[in-house]
Amino acid sequence: MFRPAATTAARRLATASTTPTVATAAARRNVSFALTDEQREFQDLARKFTAEEIIPKAAHHDKTGEYPKEIIKKAWELGLVNTHVPQAYGGLGLGVLDGAIITEELAFGCTGIQTAIEANGLAEAPVILAGNDFQKKKYLGRMTEEPLMAAYGVTEPGAGSDVAGIKTKAEKQGDKWVINGQKMWITNAGHANWFFVLARTNPDPKAPAGKAFTGFIVEADTPGITVGRKEINMGQRASDTRGITFEDVVVPEENVLGEVGAGFKIAMGAFDITRPLVAAAAVGLANRCMHEAATYAAQRKTMGKPILAHQAVSFMLADMAMGIEASRLLVWRAAADRDQGLRNTYYASAAKCMAADVANKCAADAVQIFGGNGFNTEYPVEKLMRDAKIFQIYEGTSQIQRVILSKFIADKYM
Amino acid sequence: MSLRVLVGVKRVIDYNVKIAVRGDKSWVETANVKHSVNPFDEIAIEAAVQAKEAKLVGEVIAVSCGPPKAQESLRTALAMGADRAIHVEIPDGSEKTLEPLAVAKLFKKIAQDEKMLAGLLNWPQGTFASKIDLNAGDKSLVVTREIDGGLETIKTALPAVVTADLRLNTPRFATLPNIMKAKKEAHQEVHARRPSASTCRRASRFSRSRSRPSARVVAVSPTSTS
């Protein structure tokens, strides 16, 4: 009676550690946590750039909300922007792991500025995944010729997590498409040269999500587009987020991305590239929190010794360190898997969720370590706490990430 | 023949790192410690590349005498704009006992091999340069030097040795595309040669240098800053 149960349990235990990714024998690899020489040089460049160009100006952009145009231009000149654009279209064709390393360094300086830069990658991802050669040449090519910005327009006032619930529609009229609707919280909307827009093309409410939406590339100067005012947010204030209204916006057939009806998959596919990068930014912010808190704790004295010598404080820093190391490794796993052509959705969701939660804890603890000073704008940590919150919300809320992971677990055990 | 510049580059412990002495007091801790190009070397590379961009100089050659890891510094030099890199490879660990005179002699040999006129010890020099004006036409150099009392301006003939001071320039960032290119270039350009045993001894006696072309002092001015 016991044996069958024991065998099943034993088998379950044996396979508990294997992950539900599509892995072939050819994809087996030796694990290495070392970066290549080239990756270390990228990291050094991004770190230096952050120290010299981003950190000195971050507080100014946070206070005024001024778009960091000059900083983005300098980053663009160094090749730090649009890193995933393939070499055939003027880009460097770097992988997700290379991007994650660079992103973490820039985010250490300011996640608002880094998000403005990252949004380009988010908009470009669907084009890189599903665009034809003409579209890639036209819309990716121009990004490497001039420091232009682009934006990814999926979220609406009424639909964020529920992407299948978006109401912006695109109707075929003759040989053109006409888009009507509203998007909200679109990063870079005020400065974009073009948008990736997801719109409903199948009006039948019973049509499955995988067939009802289409992705479009829309030039920002198309008549009928009204960009709203820059929203004043809690954090990442250097970044530009706005609502956009589409009123009878005419888009040519050649700007349909991939197949009509395949838009949902394309929009979601982009996340496998961008979620690890957003997670990397959260790791960068968490790292900054620890750096600031540890530096302060080493100098500030209480009861005759630096507060770093008090365990209550050093334990908080130890927790920060563990969270940072663990979430960074999750990011690297998600990124490296993607670079090797493996399906990385499981790790991308885990990385994004964990890194966001870690970043928020590190930021709150950093303010705590600074005490009264931490609450004040003359010290750097209150900004970090305000900036951290959005990581649990955008690019898939922490709740949605858990829904995704739950599905993987359910598929395996039910 | 256009002018060429030979720039020395060294891989050192990053200036931000807190130096720790090894437990056995034999050396400083270098394992897993961040290393980078000596900041003064970066300033020197920048000066050389700027001269090349101003078309005063035809070629910039970066040289490093060091263990295999020194290649990282040479790749940085290439990514910043140096045309070629020479790596004089010495065994890992022996960089601790590599003496300045040995390095000078290695540089002299490279200068001779590269057919850069005359030997090193016969050249004038301008050290602690905070400003360099290169006149390729009449092959002369005006160097403003930072000295204890202020600034000293000297004029020298070429070829000459110049050492860089902090205020000479602000080194550029190596761009990402250049970093990727340098990785491919480095394999072709970098080659190792064995130094002879005699260059590894510390100079044990000093001799009066023979009279060599000297630099002519043009002006001395006290600094206006405190």
Coordinates of C-alpha atoms in Angstrom, one line a residue, chain A residues 54 85 93 109 144 240 259 283 286 387 398 414:
Chain A
I54 CA 24.0 60.4 -14.3
V85 CA 19.1 46.4 -32.4
G93 CA 23.2 43.2 -31.6
G109 CA 22.6 56.1 -11.0
T144 CA 20.9 54.1 -34.5
D240 CA 8.2 61.0 -19.2
E259 CA 0.3 38.9 -39.0
V283 CA 18.8 45.1 -8.8
A286 CA 18.7 47.8 -4.6
D387 CA 11.6 55.2 -7.3
S398 CA 4.1 41.4 -8.8
M414 CA -2.0 19.1 -11.6

